[in-house]
Tab-separated table of C-alpha atoms in Angstrom:
chain	number	residue	atom	x	y	z
A	1	MET	CA	-17.300	-25.793	45.318
A	2	LYS	CA	-15.837	-23.223	42.921
A	3	THR	CA	-16.893	-19.649	42.064
A	4	CYS	CA	-17.596	-18.659	38.449
A	5	ALA	CA	-15.239	-15.864	37.319
A	6	SER	CA	-17.997	-14.429	35.113
A	7	CYS	CA	-21.210	-14.462	37.194
A	8	ASN	CA	-19.661	-15.063	40.674
A	9	GLU	CA	-22.106	-17.935	41.279
A	10	ARG	CA	-20.818	-21.014	43.085
A	11	PHE	CA	-20.966	-24.365	41.305
A	12	ASN	CA	-19.752	-27.963	41.539
A	13	ASP	CA	-19.078	-28.858	37.913
A	14	GLY	CA	-17.663	-26.422	35.355
A	15	VAL	CA	-14.635	-25.629	33.206
A	16	GLN	CA	-11.216	-24.075	33.767
A	17	CYS	CA	-9.432	-21.793	31.262
A	18	SER	CA	-5.964	-23.077	30.312
A	19	SER	CA	-4.750	-19.488	29.864
A	20	CYS	CA	-6.024	-17.422	32.828
A	21	LYS	CA	-6.750	-20.514	35.037
A	22	LYS	CA	-10.135	-19.070	36.028
A	23	TYR	CA	-13.179	-21.288	36.584
A	24	LEU	CA	-16.513	-20.786	34.810
A	25	ASP	CA	-19.797	-22.622	35.048
A	26	PHE	CA	-21.053	-24.303	31.868
A	27	SER	CA	-23.550	-21.520	31.137
A	28	CYS	CA	-20.956	-18.709	31.206
A	29	ALA	CA	-18.557	-20.860	29.191
A	30	SER	CA	-21.251	-21.243	26.483
A	31	MET	CA	-20.940	-25.020	26.732
A	32	THR	CA	-22.944	-27.957	28.033
A	33	GLU	CA	-21.567	-30.535	30.436
A	34	VAL	CA	-21.956	-33.220	27.754
A	35	GLY	CA	-20.112	-31.070	25.215
A	36	TRP	CA	-17.283	-30.474	27.699
A	37	LYS	CA	-16.837	-34.187	28.307
A	38	LYS	CA	-16.853	-34.929	24.576
A	39	LEU	CA	-13.838	-32.655	24.047
A	40	GLY	CA	-11.499	-35.246	25.507
A	41	ALA	CA	-8.652	-34.719	27.977
A	42	ASP	CA	-6.235	-33.040	25.533
A	43	ARG	CA	-8.714	-30.491	24.194
A	44	ARG	CA	-10.049	-29.740	27.680
A	45	ALA	CA	-6.479	-29.043	28.811
A	46	GLN	CA	-6.098	-26.495	25.985
A	47	TRP	CA	-9.553	-24.893	26.275
A	48	LYS	CA	-9.647	-21.079	26.646
A	49	CYS	CA	-12.442	-18.900	27.929
A	50	PRO	CA	-14.074	-16.355	25.549
A	51	ALA	CA	-12.090	-13.475	27.082
A	52	CYS	CA	-8.730	-15.191	26.511
A	53	ARG	CA	-9.689	-16.251	22.998
A	54	VAL	CA	-10.430	-12.624	22.121
A	55	SER	CA	-7.163	-11.348	23.625
A	56	SER	CA	-5.032	-14.069	22.018
A	57	PRO	CA	-3.182	-12.985	18.842
A	58	THR	CA	-4.802	-14.254	15.680
A	59	LEU	CA	-2.779	-16.351	13.283
A	60	LEU	CA	-3.055	-14.811	9.881
A	61	SER	CA	-3.558	-16.892	6.803
A	62	PRO	CA	-0.298	-17.735	5.033
A	63	GLN	CA	0.416	-15.124	2.476
A	64	PRO	CA	1.126	-16.041	-1.098
A	65	THR	CA	4.798	-16.429	-1.870
A	66	ALA	CA	4.606	-13.499	-4.243
A	67	SER	CA	2.540	-10.342	-3.802
A	68	LEU	CA	0.370	-8.847	-6.527
A	69	ASP	CA	2.644	-5.797	-6.621
A	70	THR	CA	5.663	-8.028	-7.294
A	71	VAL	CA	3.903	-9.853	-10.119
A	72	LEU	CA	2.715	-6.610	-11.706
A	73	SER	CA	6.186	-5.078	-11.342
A	74	GLU	CA	7.748	-8.075	-13.111
A	75	ILE	CA	5.218	-7.840	-15.949
A	76	ARG	CA	5.884	-4.118	-16.421
A	77	GLU	CA	9.652	-4.675	-16.390
A	78	MET	CA	9.459	-7.445	-18.987
A	79	LYS	CA	7.186	-5.337	-21.209
A	80	HIS	CA	9.641	-2.440	-20.962
A	81	GLN	CA	12.543	-4.684	-21.982
A	82	LEU	CA	10.585	-6.004	-24.960
A	83	LEU	CA	9.521	-2.646	-26.402
A	84	ASP	CA	12.393	-2.618	-28.915
A	85	LEU	CA	12.309	-6.340	-29.708
A	86	PRO	CA	10.012	-6.121	-32.797
A	87	THR	CA	12.149	-3.323	-34.271
A	88	LEU	CA	15.328	-5.265	-33.604
A	89	VAL	CA	13.916	-8.385	-35.254
A	90	ASN	CA	12.864	-6.367	-38.308
A	91	ASP	CA	16.302	-4.733	-38.492
A	92	LEU	CA	17.997	-8.109	-38.368
A	93	ARG	CA	15.715	-9.414	-41.081
A	94	SER	CA	16.510	-6.356	-43.184
A	95	ILE	CA	20.236	-6.964	-42.705
A	96	LYS	CA	19.704	-10.559	-43.719
A	97	ASP	CA	17.979	-9.473	-46.931
A	98	GLU	CA	20.681	-6.910	-47.714
A	99	LEU	CA	23.446	-9.436	-47.224
A	100	SER	CA	21.591	-11.862	-49.417
A	101	ASP	CA	21.346	-9.223	-52.168
A	102	LEU	CA	25.024	-8.357	-51.819
A	103	LYS	CA	25.874	-12.016	-52.156
A	104	LYS	CA	24.025	-12.167	-55.479
A	105	CYS	CA	25.384	-8.865	-56.842
A	106	TYR	CA	29.052	-9.149	-56.128
A	107	ASP	CA	31.438	-11.818	-57.122
A	108	PHE	CA	33.750	-11.924	-54.153
A	109	SER	CA	36.530	-14.311	-53.681
A	110	SER	CA	35.658	-17.627	-52.161
A	111	GLY	CA	37.207	-16.596	-48.828
A	112	ARG	CA	35.226	-13.373	-48.792
A	113	LEU	CA	32.067	-15.226	-49.705
A	114	ASP	CA	32.694	-17.747	-46.951
A	115	GLU	CA	33.022	-14.877	-44.491
A	116	PHE	CA	29.736	-13.381	-45.586
A	117	ASP	CA	28.105	-16.790	-45.532
A	118	THR	CA	29.250	-17.280	-41.944
A	119	ARG	CA	27.967	-13.867	-40.908
A	120	LEU	CA	24.692	-14.525	-42.656
A	121	ILE	CA	24.270	-17.851	-40.883
A	122	ASN	CA	25.034	-16.179	-37.548
A	123	LEU	CA	22.497	-13.455	-38.209
A	124	GLU	CA	19.887	-16.004	-39.230
A	125	SER	CA	20.588	-17.890	-36.023
A	126	LYS	CA	20.173	-14.723	-33.954
A	127	VAL	CA	16.893	-13.894	-35.686
A	128	SER	CA	15.668	-17.398	-34.913
A	129	GLU	CA	16.749	-17.033	-31.270
A	130	PHE	CA	14.958	-13.702	-30.941
A	131	GLU	CA	11.800	-15.218	-32.383
A	132	LYS	CA	12.015	-18.036	-29.829
A	133	VAL	CA	12.534	-15.483	-27.043
A	134	GLN	CA	9.456	-13.617	-28.208
A	135	ASP	CA	7.382	-16.818	-28.045
A	136	THR	CA	8.775	-17.562	-24.579
A	137	VAL	CA	7.901	-14.070	-23.366
A	138	LEU	CA	4.328	-14.409	-24.613
A	139	SER	CA	4.050	-17.708	-22.742
A	140	LEU	CA	5.468	-16.135	-19.570
A	141	GLN	CA	3.030	-13.233	-19.828
A	142	SER	CA	0.161	-15.719	-19.991
A	143	GLU	CA	1.502	-17.606	-16.950
A	144	LEU	CA	1.963	-14.372	-15.002
A	145	ALA	CA	-1.589	-13.310	-15.834
A	146	SER	CA	-2.868	-16.659	-14.525
A	147	ALA	CA	-0.775	-16.270	-11.359
A	148	LYS	CA	-2.187	-12.784	-10.851
A	149	LEU	CA	-5.759	-14.085	-11.097
A	150	GLU	CA	-4.960	-16.871	-8.627
A	151	LEU	CA	-3.460	-14.398	-6.152
A	152	MET	CA	-6.481	-12.116	-6.512
A	153	SER	CA	-8.803	-15.057	-5.833
A	154	HIS	CA	-6.775	-16.143	-2.778
A	155	ASP	CA	-6.755	-12.577	-1.437
A	156	GLN	CA	-10.534	-12.279	-1.705
A	157	ARG	CA	-11.157	-15.721	-0.155
A	158	SER	CA	-9.108	-14.680	2.885
A	159	ARG	CA	-11.580	-11.789	3.426
A	160	LEU	CA	-14.842	-13.799	3.222
A	161	ASN	CA	-15.498	-13.521	6.982
A	162	ASN	CA	-14.494	-9.837	7.191
A	163	VAL	CA	-16.606	-6.680	7.447
A	164	GLU	CA	-15.353	-3.205	6.505
A	165	ILE	CA	-16.726	-0.305	8.582
A	166	LYS	CA	-16.073	3.162	7.152
A	167	GLY	CA	-16.723	6.522	8.770
A	168	VAL	CA	-15.874	5.783	12.428
A	169	PRO	CA	-13.676	8.678	13.691
A	170	LEU	CA	-10.332	7.858	15.313
A	171	LYS	CA	-10.367	8.251	19.082
A	172	LYS	CA	-7.580	7.940	21.638
A	173	ASP	CA	-7.798	4.742	23.713
A	174	GLU	CA	-10.807	3.612	21.670
A	175	ASN	CA	-12.424	0.224	22.293
A	176	LEU	CA	-13.264	-1.298	18.923
A	177	PHE	CA	-15.347	-4.045	20.537
A	178	SER	CA	-17.521	-1.375	22.163
A	179	ILE	CA	-17.920	0.333	18.782
A	180	VAL	CA	-19.088	-2.917	17.159
A	181	GLU	CA	-21.471	-3.548	20.080
A	182	ALA	CA	-22.916	-0.026	19.651
A	183	ILE	CA	-23.458	-0.669	15.949
A	184	GLY	CA	-25.119	-3.987	16.823
A	185	ARG	CA	-27.543	-2.233	19.165
A	186	LYS	CA	-28.427	0.323	16.488
A	187	ILE	CA	-29.013	-2.256	13.747
A	188	LYS	CA	-30.728	-4.622	16.228
A	189	TYR	CA	-28.263	-7.442	15.712
A	190	ASN	CA	-26.604	-9.001	18.752
A	191	CYS	CA	-22.932	-9.643	18.064
A	192	PRO	CA	-21.136	-11.242	21.075
A	193	LYS	CA	-17.355	-11.178	21.347
A	194	ALA	CA	-17.290	-14.960	21.074
A	195	GLN	CA	-18.305	-14.627	17.404
A	196	ILE	CA	-15.444	-12.225	16.581
A	197	ASN	CA	-12.003	-13.430	15.511
A	198	TYR	CA	-10.312	-10.018	15.618
A	199	ILE	CA	-10.921	-6.290	15.114
A	200	SER	CA	-8.347	-3.825	13.837
A	201	ARG	CA	-7.855	-0.485	12.133
A	202	VAL	CA	-6.330	-0.372	8.626
A	203	PRO	CA	-5.261	2.774	6.722
A	204	ILE	CA	-6.907	4.005	3.522
A	205	HIS	CA	-4.636	4.902	0.603
A	206	ASN	CA	-4.081	8.675	0.334
A	207	SER	CA	-6.281	9.379	3.373
A	208	LYS	CA	-5.832	10.020	7.099
A	209	GLU	CA	-8.970	7.975	7.777
A	210	LYS	CA	-8.648	4.365	8.925
A	211	LEU	CA	-11.205	1.639	8.319
A	212	VAL	CA	-12.380	-0.711	11.059
A	213	ILE	CA	-12.030	-4.333	9.935
A	214	VAL	CA	-14.037	-6.953	11.852
A	215	SER	CA	-13.226	-10.617	11.210
A	216	PHE	CA	-15.994	-12.989	12.284
A	217	LEU	CA	-15.501	-16.661	13.084
A	218	ASN	CA	-18.540	-17.579	10.991
A	219	ARG	CA	-19.302	-16.363	7.468
A	220	TYR	CA	-23.067	-16.530	8.009
A	221	VAL	CA	-22.841	-14.324	11.106
A	222	LYS	CA	-20.854	-11.825	9.038
A	223	GLU	CA	-23.436	-11.827	6.235
A	224	ASP	CA	-26.321	-11.352	8.706
A	225	PHE	CA	-24.435	-8.459	10.348
A	226	VAL	CA	-23.883	-6.725	6.983
A	227	ALA	CA	-27.515	-7.262	5.938
A	228	ALA	CA	-28.807	-5.775	9.210
A	229	ALA	CA	-26.461	-2.775	8.875
A	230	ARG	CA	-27.512	-2.089	5.277
A	231	ALA	CA	-31.152	-2.189	6.315
A	232	GLU	CA	-30.409	0.605	8.836
A	233	LYS	CA	-30.170	3.587	6.458
A	234	ASP	CA	-29.377	6.281	9.047
A	235	LEU	CA	-26.466	4.679	10.960
A	236	SER	CA	-24.227	7.595	12.004
A	237	THR	CA	-21.465	8.634	14.406
A	238	SER	CA	-24.013	9.942	16.908
A	239	ASP	CA	-25.254	6.357	17.374
A	240	LEU	CA	-21.765	5.474	18.621
A	241	GLY	CA	-21.603	8.306	21.151
A	242	PHE	CA	-19.498	10.767	19.118
A	243	GLN	CA	-20.191	14.465	19.671
A	244	GLY	CA	-20.685	17.090	16.964
A	245	ALA	CA	-22.464	16.906	13.630
A	246	PRO	CA	-23.351	13.293	12.797
A	247	HIS	CA	-21.662	11.606	9.839
A	248	ARG	CA	-22.847	8.546	7.946
A	249	ILE	CA	-21.252	5.186	8.807
A	250	TYR	CA	-21.041	2.497	6.125
A	251	VAL	CA	-20.832	-1.277	6.708
A	252	ASN	CA	-19.801	-3.433	3.738
A	253	ASP	CA	-18.027	-6.629	2.738
A	254	HIS	CA	-14.233	-6.392	3.017
A	255	LEU	CA	-13.262	-6.532	-0.662
A	256	SER	CA	-9.762	-6.621	-2.112
A	257	VAL	CA	-8.576	-3.646	-4.204
A	258	GLU	CA	-9.049	-5.627	-7.422
A	259	SER	CA	-12.597	-6.687	-6.481
A	260	LYS	CA	-13.501	-3.065	-5.677
A	261	ASN	CA	-12.231	-1.973	-9.102
A	262	PHE	CA	-14.527	-4.518	-10.763
């Protein structure tokens, strides 16, 4: 017989974690005997207990090949380069008209006229090239705008399972899981570690405060957690065991910067 690493009860049939090598009975492993057998030999050999799954580093979603800042920077740079393009095109057209008038007014020698004709043709060609460049730039601006929208959409989709908690003071050697559990007790919503993908602190722009980001494994669990927190109007720091004057704590969806601006 083996001893369960979670409840210390002895058992005959159970599971073994591939990471810490500890044994757990089916109840503590949150799994039935039938479900364990259905996993197959390969998946059973790779199975991890809830504690090891929480401590394992989370693979982040692949980031887009280009960031929003890069796209916006490229758009601003191209716009800056094109500020003088309309004036330059008009100047070239004006030169073209002046040369055309000079050609009519003066009776130059054939060689001189040929020279002016050549210059005029060259200028006309340059004007045509600039007009084509302008059309190309407009097309590129449209493509960049579409790419920006796609990146914004991808960024927001990657946050669908995330919750943003604002107002939790920073504390040395803090346990973010304990903080989330304390919030769960206050809002009357049980949130076991097995439902959490990861928890981390992220900085706020132009502020010393850091948000707590909780990524759930299930979108519906995340939505129920947010709904329960919003229903609790007086959630404050005192509910989490912090001393001093209580401050309001806010629980919301983890939106991208662009979505917040909307």
